[in-house]
Coordinates of C-alpha atoms in Angstrom, one line a residue:
M1 CA 28.7 138.4 164.8
R2 CA 26.2 141.3 164.4
V3 CA 25.2 142.0 160.8
A4 CA 23.3 144.8 159.2
A5 CA 21.9 144.2 155.7
L6 CA 21.2 147.3 153.6
Y7 CA 19.6 146.6 150.3
D8 CA 18.5 148.8 147.4
I9 CA 20.0 152.1 148.5
H10 CA 19.7 153.5 145.0
G11 CA 22.0 156.4 145.4
N12 CA 19.9 157.9 148.2
L13 CA 22.7 159.2 150.4
P14 CA 20.5 160.9 153.0
A15 CA 18.7 157.6 153.7
L16 CA 21.9 155.7 153.9
E17 CA 23.4 158.3 156.3
A18 CA 20.3 158.0 158.5
A19 CA 20.4 154.2 158.5
W20 CA 24.1 154.2 159.4
A21 CA 23.6 156.6 162.2
D22 CA 20.8 154.4 163.6
L23 CA 22.6 151.1 163.4
L24 CA 26.1 152.4 164.5
P25 CA 25.3 152.2 168.2
R26 CA 24.5 148.5 167.8
Q27 CA 28.2 148.0 166.8
P28 CA 27.8 145.9 163.7
D29 CA 30.6 143.6 162.8
V30 CA 29.6 143.4 159.2
L31 CA 27.5 145.5 156.9
V32 CA 26.1 143.7 153.8
C33 CA 25.1 145.8 150.8
G34 CA 22.6 143.7 148.9
G35 CA 22.7 145.3 145.5
D36 CA 21.3 148.3 143.6
V37 CA 23.6 150.6 145.5
V38 CA 24.3 153.5 143.2
S39 CA 21.5 153.9 140.7
G40 CA 20.0 157.1 141.9
A41 CA 20.7 160.8 142.4
M42 CA 24.0 160.6 144.3
P43 CA 25.9 157.6 143.0
Q44 CA 29.5 158.5 143.6
E45 CA 28.8 160.1 146.9
T46 CA 26.9 157.0 148.1
L47 CA 29.7 154.6 147.1
A48 CA 32.3 156.9 148.6
F49 CA 30.4 156.9 151.9
L50 CA 30.2 153.1 152.0
R51 CA 33.9 152.7 151.2
S52 CA 34.8 155.1 154.0
L53 CA 32.9 153.3 156.8
P54 CA 35.0 152.0 159.7
V55 CA 33.5 148.5 159.5
R56 CA 33.8 145.5 157.3
V57 CA 31.4 145.9 154.3
E58 CA 30.5 143.0 152.0
Y59 CA 28.7 143.5 148.7
V60 CA 26.5 141.4 146.5
R61 CA 25.6 142.5 143.0
G62 CA 22.2 143.8 142.0
N63 CA 20.8 144.1 138.5
A64 CA 21.2 147.9 138.5
D65 CA 24.9 147.5 139.5
R66 CA 25.5 145.1 136.7
E67 CA 23.8 147.4 134.2
V68 CA 25.9 150.4 135.3
V69 CA 29.2 148.4 134.9
A70 CA 28.1 147.0 131.5
F71 CA 27.1 150.5 130.3
A72 CA 30.5 151.8 131.2
Q73 CA 32.0 149.0 129.2
G74 CA 30.0 149.9 126.2
L75 CA 27.5 147.0 126.6
V76 CA 24.1 148.7 126.3
D77 CA 21.1 146.6 127.1
D78 CA 18.5 147.6 124.5
A79 CA 15.8 145.9 126.5
L80 CA 16.0 148.6 129.2
P81 CA 13.3 151.2 129.2
D82 CA 14.4 154.6 127.9
S83 CA 14.2 156.2 131.4
V84 CA 16.3 153.4 132.9
R85 CA 18.8 153.6 130.1
T86 CA 19.2 157.3 130.6
L87 CA 19.7 157.0 134.3
T88 CA 22.1 154.1 133.9
A89 CA 24.2 156.1 131.4
W90 CA 24.4 159.1 133.7
V91 CA 25.3 157.0 136.8
A92 CA 28.1 155.2 134.9
A93 CA 29.5 158.6 133.9
Q94 CA 29.6 159.8 137.5
L95 CA 31.8 156.9 138.6
G96 CA 35.5 156.7 138.1
P97 CA 37.5 153.7 136.8
D98 CA 38.3 152.6 140.4
D99 CA 34.7 152.6 141.4
L100 CA 33.6 150.7 138.3
A101 CA 36.4 148.1 138.7
F102 CA 35.4 147.7 142.4
M103 CA 31.7 147.2 141.4
A104 CA 32.6 144.8 138.7
G105 CA 34.1 142.5 141.3
W106 CA 30.9 142.2 143.4
P107 CA 29.7 138.5 143.5
L108 CA 26.2 137.3 143.0
T109 CA 26.0 135.9 146.5
G110 CA 27.7 136.0 149.8
T111 CA 27.5 133.8 152.9
L112 CA 28.0 134.5 156.6
K113 CA 27.5 132.4 159.8
V114 CA 25.5 134.4 162.3
P115 CA 25.2 133.0 165.9
G116 CA 21.5 132.4 166.8
V117 CA 20.5 132.6 163.1
G118 CA 22.7 130.0 161.3
T119 CA 24.1 130.1 157.8
V120 CA 22.8 133.1 156.0
L121 CA 23.0 133.5 152.2
F122 CA 22.8 137.0 150.8
C123 CA 21.7 137.6 147.2
H124 CA 19.8 140.4 145.4
S125 CA 17.0 138.3 144.0
T126 CA 18.1 134.6 143.7
P127 CA 21.4 132.7 144.1
H128 CA 21.5 132.3 140.3
A129 CA 20.2 135.5 138.8
D130 CA 19.6 139.1 139.9
T131 CA 16.3 139.8 138.0
P132 CA 13.6 137.3 139.0
V133 CA 10.6 139.1 140.6
Y134 CA 8.6 137.6 143.5
T135 CA 6.9 139.1 146.5
R136 CA 5.1 138.0 149.7
E137 CA 2.1 137.2 147.5
T138 CA 3.9 135.0 144.9
P139 CA 2.8 131.4 145.0
L140 CA 5.0 129.2 147.2
A141 CA 5.8 126.7 144.5
R142 CA 7.1 129.4 142.1
V143 CA 9.3 130.9 144.7
A144 CA 10.6 127.5 145.9
A145 CA 11.8 126.8 142.4
Y146 CA 14.3 129.7 142.6
F147 CA 15.9 128.2 145.8
Q148 CA 16.1 124.5 145.0
G149 CA 19.3 123.1 146.4
V150 CA 20.0 126.0 148.8
T151 CA 21.2 124.6 152.1
A152 CA 21.4 127.9 154.1
D153 CA 19.2 128.4 157.1
V154 CA 18.2 131.9 156.0
V155 CA 18.3 133.7 152.6
V156 CA 18.2 137.5 152.6
V157 CA 17.1 139.1 149.4
G158 CA 15.9 142.5 148.1
H159 CA 15.0 143.7 144.6
T160 CA 11.3 144.4 145.0
H161 CA 11.8 147.1 147.8
M162 CA 9.2 145.5 150.2
S163 CA 10.0 143.6 153.3
F164 CA 8.7 140.1 153.9
D165 CA 9.5 137.0 155.9
R166 CA 8.5 133.6 154.4
Q167 CA 9.2 130.0 155.0
I168 CA 10.2 128.2 151.7
G169 CA 10.6 124.5 152.6
S170 CA 13.5 124.4 155.0
V171 CA 14.7 127.9 154.1
R172 CA 13.6 131.1 155.8
L173 CA 13.4 133.7 153.0
V174 CA 13.6 137.3 154.2
N175 CA 13.4 140.4 152.1
A176 CA 15.3 143.3 153.7
G177 CA 13.3 146.0 152.1
S178 CA 14.8 149.1 150.6
V179 CA 17.0 151.8 152.2
G180 CA 16.6 154.3 149.5
M181 CA 13.4 153.6 147.6
P182 CA 10.9 151.7 149.6
Y183 CA 7.4 150.9 148.5
G184 CA 4.8 151.5 151.2
E185 CA 5.8 153.0 154.5
P186 CA 8.5 155.8 154.0
G187 CA 11.9 155.6 155.7
A188 CA 15.1 153.6 155.3
H189 CA 14.2 149.9 155.7
W190 CA 17.0 147.5 156.6
L191 CA 17.7 144.2 158.4
W192 CA 19.5 143.5 161.7
L193 CA 20.8 140.0 162.3
D194 CA 22.0 139.4 165.9
G195 CA 20.6 136.3 167.6
G196 CA 17.6 136.6 165.3
V197 CA 16.4 138.4 162.2
H198 CA 14.8 141.8 162.8
H199 CA 13.3 144.3 160.3
R200 CA 14.2 147.9 161.1
R201 CA 13.0 151.2 159.7
T202 CA 14.8 154.5 160.1
A203 CA 12.8 157.7 159.7
Y204 CA 14.7 160.7 158.2
D205 CA 14.1 164.2 156.9
R206 CA 12.7 163.4 153.5
V207 CA 12.0 167.0 152.6
R208 CA 15.7 167.8 153.1
A209 CA 16.6 164.7 151.2
V210 CA 14.4 165.9 148.3
D211 CA 16.2 169.2 148.2
R212 CA 19.5 167.3 147.9
V213 CA 18.1 165.1 145.1
R214 CA 16.8 168.1 143.2
A215 CA 20.2 169.9 143.6
S216 CA 21.8 167.0 141.8
A217 CA 22.4 166.8 138.0
C218 CA 20.5 163.4 137.8
P219 CA 18.3 163.4 134.8
Q220 CA 15.5 161.7 136.8
R221 CA 15.8 164.0 139.8
D222 CA 12.2 165.2 139.7
D223 CA 10.8 161.7 139.5
L224 CA 13.1 160.5 142.3
A225 CA 12.2 163.5 144.4
A226 CA 8.5 162.8 143.9
S227 CA 8.8 159.1 144.9
L228 CA 10.6 160.2 148.1
L229 CA 7.8 162.5 149.1
A230 CA 5.0 160.1 148.1
P231 CA 6.3 156.5 147.6
P232 CA 4.1 154.1 145.8
S233 CA 1.8 152.1 148.1
E234 CA 2.5 148.4 148.7
H235 CA -0.8 147.6 147.0
E236 CA 0.3 149.4 143.9
A237 CA 3.7 147.8 143.9
L238 CA 2.3 144.3 144.5
E239 CA 0.0 144.7 141.5
V240 CA 2.9 145.8 139.2
F241 CA 5.3 143.1 140.4
G242 CA 2.6 140.5 140.2
R243 CA 2.2 141.2 136.5
L244 CA 6.0 141.1 136.1
A245 CA 6.3 137.8 137.9
E246 CA 3.7 136.2 135.7
A247 CA 5.5 137.5 132.6
Q248 CA 8.7 135.9 133.7
E249 CA 7.2 132.4 133.9

């Protein structure tokens, strides 16, 4: 079984299209979408693209997916920052009832057996929650607490938009990076599992992608376009997520 793991697409259809074109010749058996699929400039188009692919696609839920579905159901999280709440409301309005019902059924985790890799557990952040923040710099003991009792050989996660590969006790913990909104090196970052675990990055025309983002009606289109042209550095992101991780203790 050959598996491609695409996490944190965030409605960036040009990045998704590029990643798909890159991985298609590898003939994947399964594509795993690891959460935060639609929250961006092209939500409906991104989901439609994924649902039209001629390959088995499995989904796990991300925090942004959950928030979009909840908003559509009238359950507004007042703890969300104003900018996030505005984007979430707009994204929910772009999706039809079928799309929202489809997303509401996404599980928190998924498991596949991959030859040469073993049992692989896919989740957005942890097997129990979609919001905990940790990075390659988070102390081992703190990360290990999130994965107590996990028996999978490999756990694939996302959420913080930066790739890493760490050994947490008996579990290999791998962050797939972000297809649509990476921090650090630009491009669509994804994971290939076939006899091993391999990080991949697909370059694409970000200037043209910015034009498509700015042509959308997304209320955050200017901010999203700017982050595509000049993504935050890993150093900047690690500092921010380090503070968030400490606040979650």
